[in-house]
Coordinates of C-alpha atoms in Angstrom, one line a residue:
M1 CA 0.0 0.0 0.0
T2 CA 1.5 3.4 -1.0
L3 CA 0.7 6.9 -0.2
E4 CA -0.2 7.6 -3.8
Q5 CA -2.8 4.7 -3.7
L6 CA -4.3 6.2 -0.6
R7 CA -4.3 9.7 -2.2
I8 CA -6.1 8.4 -5.2
F9 CA -8.6 6.4 -3.2
V10 CA -9.5 9.4 -1.1
G11 CA -9.9 11.5 -4.2
V12 CA -12.2 9.0 -5.8
A13 CA -14.2 8.4 -2.6
E14 CA -14.8 12.1 -2.0
R15 CA -16.1 12.6 -5.5
E16 CA -17.6 9.2 -6.1
H17 CA -16.3 9.5 -9.7
V18 CA -13.1 8.2 -11.1
T19 CA -12.7 10.6 -14.0
K20 CA -13.3 13.7 -11.9
A21 CA -10.9 12.4 -9.3
A22 CA -8.2 11.8 -11.9
E23 CA -8.6 15.3 -13.3
A24 CA -8.4 16.8 -9.8
L25 CA -5.3 14.8 -8.9
N26 CA -3.6 15.3 -12.2
V27 CA -3.3 11.5 -13.0
T28 CA -4.8 9.5 -15.9
Q29 CA -8.1 7.8 -15.5
S30 CA -6.4 4.4 -16.0
A31 CA -4.0 5.2 -13.2
A32 CA -6.8 6.2 -10.8
S33 CA -8.8 3.0 -11.7
G34 CA -5.6 0.9 -11.3
A35 CA -4.8 2.3 -7.9
V36 CA -8.2 1.5 -6.5
A37 CA -8.3 -1.9 -8.2
A38 CA -4.8 -2.7 -6.7
L39 CA -6.0 -2.0 -3.2
E40 CA -9.1 -4.1 -3.6
A41 CA -7.2 -7.0 -5.2
R42 CA -4.4 -7.0 -2.6
Y43 CA -6.7 -7.2 0.4
G44 CA -9.7 -9.0 -1.3
V45 CA -12.1 -6.3 -0.1
P46 CA -14.4 -4.3 -2.4
L47 CA -14.2 -0.6 -1.6
F48 CA -16.8 0.6 -4.0
H49 CA -20.2 -0.6 -5.3
R50 CA -20.3 -0.3 -9.1
V51 CA -23.9 0.9 -9.8
G52 CA -24.5 1.4 -13.5
R53 CA -21.9 4.0 -14.5
G54 CA -21.6 5.4 -11.0
I55 CA -19.7 4.2 -7.8
Q56 CA -20.6 4.3 -4.2
L57 CA -18.5 3.4 -1.1
T58 CA -19.1 0.1 0.5
E59 CA -19.2 -0.2 4.3
A60 CA -15.5 -1.3 4.2
G61 CA -14.8 1.7 1.9
R62 CA -16.3 4.1 4.4
G63 CA -14.3 2.8 7.2
F64 CA -11.1 2.8 5.1
L65 CA -11.7 6.4 4.0
E66 CA -11.3 7.6 7.6
E67 CA -8.1 5.7 8.1
A68 CA -6.7 6.8 4.7
R69 CA -7.4 10.4 5.5
A70 CA -5.7 10.1 8.8
V71 CA -2.6 8.5 7.2
L72 CA -2.3 11.1 4.5
G73 CA -2.8 13.8 7.2
R74 CA 0.1 12.5 9.2
A75 CA 2.3 12.2 6.2
A76 CA 1.5 15.7 5.1
H77 CA 2.1 16.9 8.7
A78 CA 5.5 15.3 8.8
E79 CA 6.4 16.9 5.5
T80 CA 5.1 20.3 6.6
M81 CA 7.1 20.1 9.9
L82 CA 10.4 19.6 7.9
A83 CA 9.5 22.3 5.4
D84 CA 8.6 24.7 8.2
Y85 CA 12.3 24.9 9.1
A86 CA 12.7 26.9 5.9
G87 CA 10.4 29.6 7.4
L88 CA 7.5 31.0 5.4
A89 CA 9.4 31.0 2.1
R90 CA 7.6 27.9 1.0
G91 CA 5.3 25.1 2.2
S92 CA 1.6 24.4 2.6
L93 CA -1.2 24.9 5.0
R94 CA -4.2 22.6 5.3
I95 CA -7.4 24.1 6.7
V96 CA -11.0 23.1 6.9
A97 CA -14.0 25.4 7.4
S98 CA -17.8 25.1 7.6
Q99 CA -19.8 26.3 4.6
T100 CA -20.7 29.8 5.8
I101 CA -17.2 30.6 6.8
A102 CA -15.5 29.0 3.7
S103 CA -17.9 30.8 1.3
Y104 CA -18.3 34.2 2.8
W105 CA -16.0 35.0 5.7
L106 CA -12.6 33.3 5.0
P107 CA -11.8 34.1 1.3
A108 CA -10.8 37.7 1.9
K109 CA -8.6 36.7 4.8
L110 CA -6.9 34.0 2.6
A111 CA -6.4 36.5 -0.1
A112 CA -4.6 38.8 2.4
F113 CA -2.5 35.8 3.6
H114 CA -1.5 35.0 0.0
E115 CA -0.4 38.6 -0.5
R116 CA 2.0 38.3 2.5
H117 CA 3.1 34.7 1.9
P118 CA 2.7 33.9 -1.8
Q119 CA 4.8 30.7 -1.6
I120 CA 2.6 29.1 1.0
A121 CA 0.0 26.9 -0.7
V122 CA -3.3 26.9 1.1
E123 CA -5.6 23.8 0.8
L124 CA -9.1 24.4 2.0
A125 CA -11.7 21.7 2.6
I126 CA -15.3 22.3 3.4
D127 CA -17.3 20.3 6.0
N128 CA -20.0 21.0 8.6
T129 CA -18.9 21.7 12.2
E130 CA -18.8 18.1 13.3
G131 CA -16.8 17.1 10.2
A132 CA -14.4 20.0 10.5
A133 CA -13.6 19.1 14.1
A134 CA -13.0 15.5 13.1
Q135 CA -10.5 16.6 10.4
V136 CA -8.5 18.7 12.9
L137 CA -8.6 15.9 15.4
S138 CA -7.3 13.3 12.9
G139 CA -4.6 15.6 11.5
A140 CA -6.2 15.9 8.1
A141 CA -6.3 19.7 8.7
E142 CA -4.1 21.8 10.9
L143 CA -6.7 24.6 11.5
G144 CA -10.5 24.5 11.5
F145 CA -13.0 27.4 11.4
V146 CA -16.5 26.6 12.5
E147 CA -19.7 28.2 13.7
G148 CA -21.0 25.6 16.1
E149 CA -19.7 24.7 19.6
V150 CA -17.2 21.9 19.7
D151 CA -16.8 19.9 22.9
E152 CA -13.6 18.0 22.4
P153 CA -10.9 18.2 25.1
A154 CA -8.1 17.5 22.5
L155 CA -8.9 20.7 20.5
A156 CA -8.2 24.2 21.5
H157 CA -10.8 26.7 20.2
W158 CA -11.1 30.5 20.4
N159 CA -13.3 33.2 19.0
V160 CA -12.3 34.8 15.7
G161 CA -15.4 36.7 14.7
R162 CA -19.1 37.3 15.0
D163 CA -21.9 36.4 12.7
P164 CA -25.4 37.9 12.8
M165 CA -28.2 35.3 12.3
V166 CA -31.5 36.3 10.7
L167 CA -34.9 34.7 10.1
V168 CA -36.0 35.2 6.5
G169 CA -39.0 34.4 4.3
R170 CA -40.7 35.5 1.1
E171 CA -43.4 37.4 2.9
D172 CA -43.4 39.6 6.0
A173 CA -45.0 38.6 9.3
E174 CA -46.3 41.1 11.9
R175 CA -45.5 38.8 14.8
V176 CA -43.3 35.7 15.2
D177 CA -44.6 33.8 18.3
E178 CA -44.8 30.1 19.3
A179 CA -47.9 29.5 17.3
W180 CA -46.2 31.0 14.2
L181 CA -43.1 28.9 14.8
R182 CA -45.1 25.7 14.9
T183 CA -47.3 26.3 11.8
E184 CA -44.7 27.7 9.4
R185 CA -42.8 25.4 7.0
W186 CA -39.1 25.4 7.8
I187 CA -36.1 24.8 5.5
V188 CA -33.1 23.7 7.5
R189 CA -29.6 22.5 7.1
E190 CA -28.5 18.9 7.9
L191 CA -27.8 17.7 11.4
G192 CA -24.3 18.5 12.4
S193 CA -24.5 21.9 10.7
G194 CA -23.4 24.9 12.9
T195 CA -26.3 27.0 11.4
R196 CA -28.9 24.5 12.4
S197 CA -27.4 23.8 15.9
T198 CA -27.1 27.5 16.7
F199 CA -30.8 28.1 15.7
E200 CA -32.0 25.1 17.7
D201 CA -30.0 26.2 20.8
V202 CA -31.6 29.7 20.6
L203 CA -35.1 28.0 20.5
R204 CA -34.3 25.9 23.5
T205 CA -33.1 28.9 25.6
R206 CA -36.5 30.5 24.9
G207 CA -38.3 27.4 26.1
F208 CA -39.3 26.1 22.6
D209 CA -38.7 22.6 21.6
P210 CA -37.1 22.4 18.0
A211 CA -39.0 19.1 17.5
Q212 CA -42.2 21.1 17.3
L213 CA -41.0 22.8 14.0
T214 CA -42.6 21.6 10.8
I215 CA -39.6 20.8 8.7
A216 CA -40.5 20.9 5.0
M217 CA -36.9 20.3 3.7
T218 CA -33.5 19.4 5.0
L219 CA -30.8 20.7 2.6
P220 CA -27.0 20.3 2.5
S221 CA -25.9 23.9 1.8
N222 CA -26.7 27.5 2.8
E223 CA -27.3 28.3 -0.9
A224 CA -29.8 25.5 -1.3
V225 CA -31.7 26.7 1.7
R226 CA -31.7 30.3 0.6
T227 CA -32.9 29.4 -2.9
A228 CA -35.7 27.2 -1.5
V229 CA -36.9 30.1 0.7
E230 CA -36.7 32.5 -2.3
A231 CA -38.9 30.1 -4.2
G232 CA -41.5 30.3 -1.4
A233 CA -41.0 26.8 0.0
G234 CA -40.8 28.0 3.6
V235 CA -38.8 30.1 6.0
A236 CA -35.2 29.7 7.4
V237 CA -32.6 31.0 9.8
L238 CA -29.3 31.8 8.0
S239 CA -26.3 33.9 8.4
R240 CA -26.7 37.5 7.3
L241 CA -23.6 36.9 5.1
V242 CA -25.6 34.4 3.1
V243 CA -28.8 36.4 2.6
A244 CA -27.4 40.0 2.4
R245 CA -27.8 40.3 -1.4
A246 CA -31.2 38.7 -1.4
L247 CA -32.5 41.1 1.3
K248 CA -31.1 44.1 -0.5
A249 CA -32.7 43.0 -3.8
G250 CA -36.1 42.3 -2.1
D251 CA -36.0 38.6 -2.9
L252 CA -36.3 37.9 0.8
V253 CA -37.5 39.8 3.9
E254 CA -36.2 39.7 7.4
L255 CA -38.7 38.5 10.0
P256 CA -38.8 39.8 13.6
L257 CA -37.3 36.9 15.7
G258 CA -34.5 38.9 17.2
L259 CA -31.7 36.3 17.0
P260 CA -28.3 36.9 18.7
D261 CA -25.0 36.9 16.9
R262 CA -23.2 33.6 16.9
A263 CA -19.4 33.2 17.3
F264 CA -17.0 32.0 14.7
H265 CA -14.4 29.7 16.3
A266 CA -10.9 28.5 15.2
L267 CA -9.9 25.0 16.1
R268 CA -6.4 23.5 16.6
H269 CA -5.1 20.3 18.0
K270 CA -3.5 21.0 21.4
E271 CA -0.7 18.4 21.0
R272 CA 0.2 18.5 17.3
Y273 CA 3.1 20.6 15.9
R274 CA 2.2 24.2 15.2
T275 CA 3.6 25.4 11.9
R276 CA 4.7 29.0 11.2
A277 CA 2.2 29.2 8.4
A278 CA -0.7 28.4 10.7
D279 CA 0.5 30.9 13.3
A280 CA 0.9 33.5 10.5
L281 CA -2.8 33.0 9.4
T282 CA -4.2 33.2 12.9
D283 CA -2.1 36.3 13.6
L284 CA -3.5 37.9 10.4
I285 CA -7.0 37.2 11.5
K286 CA -6.4 38.6 14.9
E287 CA -5.1 41.8 13.3
Q288 CA -8.2 42.1 11.2
V289 CA -10.6 41.5 14.1
A290 CA -8.8 44.0 16.2

């Protein structure tokens, strides 16, 4: 088993498509197929279901994916540690962020980081809060940026920003009370999403059980939720960053729920080696917040 085989397997598993993975990894389609086939043949374990022209991970494949990511994370970490002795003249930084942060809050900060350190290659993965914490915990990412609370003793976490949350819909409402909350159709993010967990926590502090909501759709991205609300499918709570343009254009209206801001948190493993690149990015973010 080689690191290249693991790298290709992870690429194929994440995309569930051999051709797309080969293009992203800059290898031929036959090389990608061969790497996966070699792993399956060597250990006699199918890693993918072949369904028509598509592929899906088997149960063994899902378990192996976690281990493969961890191995690649440790290998990259070892390489980064050695490269770090050369200072910030070269190297890479692997980070993971939840959707809202990755799409709306982090890009400007990464652009400023690139201006200062153009030889540092930044690799950004997107996952929900639970997934981002898992990647930092395993070493697949050195830094994580999330909206939700993370209760993991091995991870250090600190506040790096504030995010206003708003309730939006297609039509205005004079009053948002418990009866309104129960009867409206709700468009929500998936379980594990920081956006959803923050909203549900607010409801609980006000004595309202989130299980009483009528959930019309559960969607995997902020943009999908926003588009569904714009189409009149229901109402939703989202970051103001996500809906700012739609509110300005009149495609959505803000409803009077009075939600508090939520915090954006950075995550880092307490015991893993801290690279200069990671410190440089966190220092830059501190400067911008201050």
